[in-house]
């Protein structure tokens, strides 16, 4: 039983996916931190094609007066409660290697939900420390539905209108432009080469979803088939995990999906970038150096690398080890651990 009203805070609607499984079970309202985001969230909820969209409320999170409730935040945002019974929990989003700029904000939260040793190592690399009792080890709630077998691959592929389900499906999910994205440098070549033998799902980062209409038009004009787009803004119909369930192999760059995709056990290819501003991780928490790397303009083509990895998944055991090293438990019960803790407050 939740004793206080429950709220979820994010600066971008895609970030809510990290607590979707929690809200599905215990409810709660979404907080929009300003009027602009309040209107944007409503528009994006309407595009989400769900019958019962969650309620959205607007609060000035930097000046909460007489606020009673639990705020679960997925954004690195300072929350200032002046009075009332206000409890703040930071969940965060992403476990990739892009440097995490915290600037002391996390220390202002009452508790942090920790997905695993990788999460802690990223914070430590930024010099972030906090009392042990504030760090609540729950694992990754996003994994639960996948681990519990709740995704039906055939149903998801039908939903995405994938016509030829006998073909293997490749998921290309690069990060955003400022995070050293490979989207615009690779998507045209990948589309031409991979669509000959495979289904290709292109999932840009939320910040690069603006390119989807342009890419759809280009695919149509080129007469290319078996290419599908997943819009990360439509979190109820295009969650990352549904793309995982529909695919057989991932291509990404510096995105956190490189680590989250480990839960599938499927092959992974890294698209090379010139990224330099990355966390220094111990080898036990670093995927770099394990998968094949695609270098544009040199080495094997992406078509060759995909064929090679699908025919011989030689890194499967190392991926299993990396999953266990990076995330706690992986038992399909992370959501319940989060709910149990929230209920105890």
Short mmCIF file of C-alpha atoms in Angstrom, two decimals:
data_model
loop_
_atom_site.label_atom_id
_atom_site.label_comp_id
_atom_site.label_asym_id
_atom_site.label_seq_id
_atom_site.Cartn_x
_atom_site.Cartn_y
_atom_site.Cartn_z
CA UNK A 1 0.00 0.00 0.00
CA UNK A 2 1.38 3.41 -1.01
CA UNK A 3 0.90 5.85 1.87
CA UNK A 4 1.68 9.05 -0.04
CA UNK A 5 0.65 10.29 -3.51
CA UNK A 6 3.08 9.05 -6.15
CA UNK A 7 4.51 11.15 -8.99
CA UNK A 8 6.97 10.53 -11.84
CA UNK A 9 9.21 13.32 -13.11
CA UNK A 10 11.07 13.52 -16.43
CA UNK A 11 12.28 16.27 -18.72
CA UNK A 12 11.58 14.15 -21.82
CA UNK A 13 8.68 11.75 -22.21
CA UNK A 14 10.88 8.85 -23.38
CA UNK A 15 12.54 8.84 -19.95
CA UNK A 16 9.28 7.63 -18.40
CA UNK A 17 9.93 4.21 -19.95
CA UNK A 18 12.30 3.44 -17.08
CA UNK A 19 9.37 3.40 -14.64
CA UNK A 20 6.54 2.23 -16.91
CA UNK A 21 6.41 -1.18 -15.25
CA UNK A 22 6.18 0.42 -11.80
CA UNK A 23 3.36 2.75 -12.78
CA UNK A 24 1.43 -0.07 -14.47
CA UNK A 25 1.18 -1.81 -11.10
CA UNK A 26 0.76 1.00 -8.56
CA UNK A 27 -0.35 4.01 -10.62
CA UNK A 28 0.73 7.60 -10.10
CA UNK A 29 0.76 10.91 -11.96
CA UNK A 30 3.32 12.43 -14.30
CA UNK A 31 4.85 15.78 -13.39
CA UNK A 32 5.60 18.34 -16.08
CA UNK A 33 8.13 20.85 -14.69
CA UNK A 34 6.80 23.78 -16.75
CA UNK A 35 3.88 24.79 -18.96
CA UNK A 36 5.73 24.10 -22.23
CA UNK A 37 6.50 20.52 -21.22
CA UNK A 38 2.98 20.13 -19.81
CA UNK A 39 1.50 20.80 -23.28
CA UNK A 40 4.16 18.70 -25.02
CA UNK A 41 3.53 15.70 -22.76
CA UNK A 42 -0.17 15.85 -23.53
CA UNK A 43 0.48 15.93 -27.28
CA UNK A 44 2.84 12.98 -27.01
CA UNK A 45 0.41 11.04 -24.84
CA UNK A 46 -2.24 11.53 -27.52
CA UNK A 47 0.17 10.08 -30.10
CA UNK A 48 0.80 7.13 -27.81
CA UNK A 49 -2.47 5.52 -28.91
CA UNK A 50 -3.47 4.31 -25.45
CA UNK A 51 -7.00 4.22 -24.09
CA UNK A 52 -6.20 5.35 -20.55
CA UNK A 53 -3.32 7.87 -20.61
CA UNK A 54 -1.81 8.70 -17.23
CA UNK A 55 -2.74 12.04 -15.66
CA UNK A 56 -0.26 14.88 -16.07
CA UNK A 57 0.10 17.65 -13.50
CA UNK A 58 2.26 20.76 -13.50
CA UNK A 59 4.40 21.74 -10.53
CA UNK A 60 7.28 24.13 -10.01
CA UNK A 61 9.72 21.47 -8.84
CA UNK A 62 12.23 24.11 -7.74
CA UNK A 63 9.73 25.64 -5.34
CA UNK A 64 7.40 23.01 -3.90
CA UNK A 65 5.32 24.44 -1.06
CA UNK A 66 3.21 22.16 1.15
CA UNK A 67 3.86 19.28 -1.21
CA UNK A 68 2.96 15.83 0.08
CA UNK A 69 4.09 12.92 -2.04
CA UNK A 70 6.82 10.69 -3.43
CA UNK A 71 8.57 11.95 -6.57
CA UNK A 72 10.36 9.33 -8.66
CA UNK A 73 12.63 11.19 -11.08
CA UNK A 74 14.22 9.89 -14.26
CA UNK A 75 15.93 13.20 -14.96
CA UNK A 76 19.04 14.75 -13.47
CA UNK A 77 16.96 17.60 -12.10
CA UNK A 78 17.09 19.31 -8.72
CA UNK A 79 13.85 19.12 -6.76
CA UNK A 80 13.41 21.67 -3.96
CA UNK A 81 10.75 20.94 -1.37
CA UNK A 82 10.25 23.78 1.10
CA UNK A 83 7.60 22.14 3.24
CA UNK A 84 5.27 19.17 3.45
CA UNK A 85 6.00 15.45 3.39
CA UNK A 86 8.15 15.22 0.26
CA UNK A 87 10.33 12.20 -0.58
CA UNK A 88 12.50 12.12 -3.71
CA UNK A 89 13.89 9.04 -5.50
CA UNK A 90 16.27 9.17 -8.45
CA UNK A 91 16.05 6.42 -11.04
CA UNK A 92 17.99 7.89 -13.92
CA UNK A 93 18.04 6.52 -17.43
CA UNK A 94 20.66 4.78 -19.46
CA UNK A 95 23.72 2.72 -18.63
CA UNK A 96 25.89 3.69 -21.57
CA UNK A 97 29.43 5.00 -21.50
CA UNK A 98 28.74 8.65 -22.33
CA UNK A 99 30.00 10.80 -19.47
CA UNK A 100 27.35 11.52 -16.87
CA UNK A 101 27.35 15.18 -15.79
CA UNK A 102 25.82 15.26 -12.31
CA UNK A 103 27.01 18.56 -10.82
CA UNK A 104 26.04 17.61 -7.29
CA UNK A 105 22.33 17.25 -7.99
CA UNK A 106 22.02 13.57 -7.07
CA UNK A 107 23.15 14.26 -3.53
CA UNK A 108 19.98 16.28 -3.04
CA UNK A 109 17.78 13.17 -3.49
CA UNK A 110 16.60 11.12 -0.55
CA UNK A 111 17.19 7.79 -2.31
CA UNK A 112 18.66 6.41 -5.54
CA UNK A 113 17.40 3.28 -7.28
CA UNK A 114 20.53 1.51 -8.53
CA UNK A 115 20.34 -0.85 -11.51
CA UNK A 116 23.69 -2.49 -10.89
CA UNK A 117 27.47 -2.18 -10.55
CA UNK A 118 27.70 -0.40 -13.92
CA UNK A 119 25.40 2.34 -12.60
CA UNK A 120 27.55 2.75 -9.47
CA UNK A 121 30.79 2.74 -11.47
CA UNK A 122 29.55 5.58 -13.69
CA UNK A 123 28.73 7.66 -10.62
CA UNK A 124 32.08 6.85 -9.03
CA UNK A 125 33.90 7.87 -12.22
CA UNK A 126 32.36 11.31 -11.79
CA UNK A 127 33.41 11.43 -8.14
CA UNK A 128 29.83 11.08 -6.90
CA UNK A 129 29.51 9.54 -3.46
CA UNK A 130 26.52 9.16 -1.14
CA UNK A 131 25.64 7.24 2.02
CA UNK A 132 25.12 3.52 1.47
CA UNK A 133 21.60 3.62 2.91
CA UNK A 134 20.51 5.96 0.10
CA UNK A 135 21.43 3.47 -2.64
CA UNK A 136 18.62 0.96 -3.15
CA UNK A 137 19.66 -2.04 -5.28
CA UNK A 138 16.68 -2.98 -7.43
CA UNK A 139 18.12 -4.01 -10.82
CA UNK A 140 16.59 -2.87 -14.10
CA UNK A 141 12.75 -2.85 -14.06
CA UNK A 142 12.70 -2.61 -17.87
CA UNK A 143 14.04 -6.16 -18.07
CA UNK A 144 11.19 -7.74 -16.12
CA UNK A 145 8.65 -8.21 -18.91
CA UNK A 146 11.34 -9.63 -21.20
CA UNK A 147 12.73 -11.98 -18.56
CA UNK A 148 9.23 -13.11 -17.61
CA UNK A 149 8.37 -14.00 -21.21
CA UNK A 150 5.64 -11.39 -21.64
CA UNK A 151 6.68 -10.30 -25.13
CA UNK A 152 5.29 -12.32 -28.01
CA UNK A 153 7.70 -11.90 -30.92
CA UNK A 154 5.17 -12.73 -33.63
CA UNK A 155 2.59 -10.30 -32.23
CA UNK A 156 5.16 -7.52 -31.99
CA UNK A 157 6.38 -8.11 -35.54
CA UNK A 158 2.76 -7.99 -36.78
CA UNK A 159 2.26 -4.74 -34.86
CA UNK A 160 5.31 -3.31 -36.63
CA UNK A 161 3.89 -4.58 -39.94
CA UNK A 162 6.94 -6.76 -40.60
CA UNK A 163 5.89 -8.76 -43.64
CA UNK A 164 8.53 -11.46 -44.01
CA UNK A 165 9.02 -13.03 -40.58
CA UNK A 166 11.25 -15.75 -42.05
CA UNK A 167 14.05 -13.20 -42.39
CA UNK A 168 16.30 -12.24 -39.50
CA UNK A 169 15.64 -8.77 -38.12
CA UNK A 170 18.36 -6.21 -37.41
CA UNK A 171 17.79 -3.36 -34.97
CA UNK A 172 19.80 -0.19 -35.61
CA UNK A 173 19.53 2.04 -32.52
CA UNK A 174 22.16 4.79 -32.45
CA UNK A 175 22.47 7.47 -29.80
CA UNK A 176 21.67 11.17 -30.34
CA UNK A 177 23.70 13.68 -32.33
CA UNK A 178 25.57 15.32 -29.45
CA UNK A 179 26.34 11.86 -28.07
CA UNK A 180 28.38 10.92 -31.17
CA UNK A 181 25.50 9.41 -33.10
CA UNK A 182 26.20 7.38 -36.23
CA UNK A 183 22.65 7.79 -37.56
CA UNK A 184 23.13 10.22 -40.44
CA UNK A 185 26.54 8.85 -41.42
CA UNK A 186 25.37 5.22 -41.64
CA UNK A 187 21.61 4.96 -42.04
CA UNK A 188 21.52 5.32 -45.82
CA UNK A 189 24.21 2.71 -46.46
CA UNK A 190 22.77 0.36 -43.82
CA UNK A 191 19.33 0.64 -45.38
CA UNK A 192 20.56 -0.22 -48.86
CA UNK A 193 22.80 -3.11 -47.82
CA UNK A 194 20.86 -4.76 -45.00
CA UNK A 195 17.39 -4.64 -46.53
CA UNK A 196 18.52 -7.04 -49.26
CA UNK A 197 18.66 -9.99 -46.86
CA UNK A 198 17.19 -8.80 -43.56
CA UNK A 199 14.39 -6.83 -41.99
CA UNK A 200 15.78 -3.57 -40.61
CA UNK A 201 14.24 -1.64 -37.70
CA UNK A 202 15.64 1.88 -37.43
CA UNK A 203 15.18 3.40 -33.99
CA UNK A 204 16.75 6.86 -33.67
CA UNK A 205 17.29 8.37 -30.24
CA UNK A 206 14.44 10.52 -28.96
CA UNK A 207 16.44 13.66 -29.73
CA UNK A 208 16.90 12.53 -33.35
CA UNK A 209 13.35 11.27 -33.93
CA UNK A 210 12.81 14.45 -35.97
CA UNK A 211 14.64 12.71 -38.83
CA UNK A 212 12.10 9.89 -39.12
CA UNK A 213 9.78 11.62 -41.65
CA UNK A 214 12.77 12.49 -43.86
CA UNK A 215 14.15 8.96 -43.67
CA UNK A 216 10.75 7.42 -44.42
CA UNK A 217 10.46 9.61 -47.52
CA UNK A 218 13.96 8.65 -48.65
CA UNK A 219 13.26 4.93 -48.19
CA UNK A 220 10.06 5.28 -50.23
CA UNK A 221 11.75 7.21 -53.04
CA UNK A 222 14.57 4.66 -53.17
CA UNK A 223 12.04 1.84 -53.45
CA UNK A 224 13.58 0.00 -50.50
CA UNK A 225 11.57 -2.69 -48.74
CA UNK A 226 11.64 -4.36 -45.34
CA UNK A 227 12.70 -1.19 -43.49
CA UNK A 228 10.69 -0.19 -40.44
CA UNK A 229 10.87 2.79 -38.09
CA UNK A 230 10.39 2.88 -34.34
CA UNK A 231 9.59 6.28 -32.83
CA UNK A 232 10.89 6.47 -29.24
CA UNK A 233 8.45 9.28 -28.41
CA UNK A 234 5.55 6.79 -28.64
CA UNK A 235 6.57 4.94 -25.52
CA UNK A 236 3.42 2.82 -25.16
CA UNK A 237 3.64 1.34 -28.64
CA UNK A 238 7.37 1.60 -29.43
CA UNK A 239 9.18 0.86 -26.20
CA UNK A 240 12.82 -0.17 -26.64
CA UNK A 241 12.11 -3.60 -25.18
CA UNK A 242 9.53 -4.39 -27.88
CA UNK A 243 12.18 -3.61 -30.50
CA UNK A 244 14.52 -5.95 -28.64
CA UNK A 245 11.92 -8.72 -28.72
CA UNK A 246 11.37 -8.28 -32.47
CA UNK A 247 15.06 -8.37 -33.40
CA UNK A 248 17.90 -10.88 -33.78
CA UNK A 249 20.90 -8.53 -33.73
CA UNK A 250 21.68 -4.98 -32.57
CA UNK A 251 23.84 -2.29 -34.16
CA UNK A 252 24.58 0.76 -32.00
CA UNK A 253 27.36 3.18 -31.11
CA UNK A 254 27.61 4.82 -27.67
CA UNK A 255 23.96 4.31 -26.71
CA UNK A 256 23.00 2.62 -23.45
CA UNK A 257 21.10 0.03 -25.50
CA UNK A 258 24.45 -1.71 -26.02
CA UNK A 259 24.23 -2.80 -22.38
CA UNK A 260 20.46 -3.19 -22.11
CA UNK A 261 20.41 -5.43 -25.20
CA UNK A 262 22.58 -7.91 -23.31
CA UNK A 263 19.38 -9.21 -21.72
CA UNK A 264 18.40 -10.74 -25.08
CA UNK A 265 21.60 -12.75 -25.44
CA UNK A 266 21.63 -11.80 -29.16
CA UNK A 267 24.67 -10.66 -31.19
CA UNK A 268 25.78 -7.02 -31.09
CA UNK A 269 27.82 -4.91 -33.51
CA UNK A 270 29.30 -1.55 -32.52
CA UNK A 271 29.33 1.22 -35.14
CA UNK A 272 32.58 3.13 -34.69
CA UNK A 273 32.42 6.79 -33.69
CA UNK A 274 34.96 9.47 -32.81
CA UNK A 275 33.58 9.60 -29.26
CA UNK A 276 36.16 10.68 -26.72
CA UNK A 277 34.12 11.92 -23.76
CA UNK A 278 33.34 8.49 -22.34
CA UNK A 279 33.51 6.95 -18.89
CA UNK A 280 36.60 4.98 -17.90
CA UNK A 281 35.21 1.58 -16.96
CA UNK A 282 36.89 -1.58 -15.69
CA UNK A 283 36.98 -4.33 -18.33
CA UNK A 284 34.35 -6.33 -16.42
CA UNK A 285 31.83 -3.50 -17.01
CA UNK A 286 32.87 -2.45 -20.52
CA UNK A 287 31.36 -3.93 -23.69
CA UNK A 288 33.95 -2.24 -25.90
CA UNK A 289 36.48 -4.78 -27.07
CA UNK A 290 34.01 -7.67 -27.24
CA UNK A 291 31.69 -7.19 -30.27
CA UNK A 292 32.82 -6.72 -33.84
CA UNK A 293 33.20 -3.04 -34.75
CA UNK A 294 32.02 -1.57 -38.03
CA UNK A 295 34.37 1.06 -39.44
CA UNK A 296 32.88 3.07 -42.25
CA UNK A 297 35.15 3.06 -45.28
CA UNK A 298 37.45 0.29 -44.09
CA UNK A 299 37.25 -3.34 -43.09
CA UNK A 300 34.26 -5.64 -43.65
CA UNK A 301 30.97 -4.15 -44.79
CA UNK A 302 28.03 -4.01 -42.39
CA UNK A 303 26.37 -6.68 -44.54
CA UNK A 304 29.32 -9.04 -44.01
CA UNK A 305 29.47 -8.35 -40.26
CA UNK A 306 25.75 -9.04 -39.77
CA UNK A 307 25.95 -12.31 -41.69
CA UNK A 308 29.04 -13.33 -39.74
CA UNK A 309 27.50 -12.63 -36.32
CA UNK A 310 24.16 -14.27 -37.06
CA UNK A 311 25.82 -17.41 -38.38
CA UNK A 312 28.30 -17.67 -35.49
CA UNK A 313 27.39 -15.99 -32.20
CA UNK A 314 30.80 -16.51 -30.65
CA UNK A 315 30.44 -13.90 -27.88
CA UNK A 316 27.30 -15.32 -26.24
CA UNK A 317 29.02 -16.45 -23.04
CA UNK A 318 30.88 -13.16 -22.60
CA UNK A 319 27.60 -11.27 -23.07
CA UNK A 320 25.99 -13.35 -20.32
CA UNK A 321 28.88 -12.55 -18.00
CA UNK A 322 28.73 -8.84 -18.84
CA UNK A 323 24.97 -8.75 -18.17
CA UNK A 324 25.49 -10.24 -14.70
CA UNK A 325 28.40 -7.89 -14.04
CA UNK A 326 26.49 -4.75 -15.04
CA UNK A 327 23.00 -5.36 -13.61
CA UNK A 328 21.76 -6.71 -10.30
CA UNK A 329 19.90 -10.03 -10.09
CA UNK A 330 18.20 -10.16 -13.54
CA UNK A 331 15.45 -12.32 -12.04
CA UNK A 332 12.40 -10.51 -13.43
CA UNK A 333 11.57 -9.01 -10.01
CA UNK A 334 13.16 -5.56 -10.16
CA UNK A 335 9.80 -3.82 -10.47
CA UNK A 336 8.53 -5.57 -7.37
CA UNK A 337 11.63 -4.57 -5.41
CA UNK A 338 11.03 -0.94 -6.38
CA UNK A 339 7.37 -1.18 -5.39
CA UNK A 340 8.22 -2.82 -2.07
CA UNK A 341 10.60 0.00 -1.23
CA UNK A 342 8.15 2.74 -2.25
CA UNK A 343 5.47 1.04 -0.15
CA UNK A 344 7.77 1.06 2.87
CA UNK A 345 8.16 4.84 2.87
#
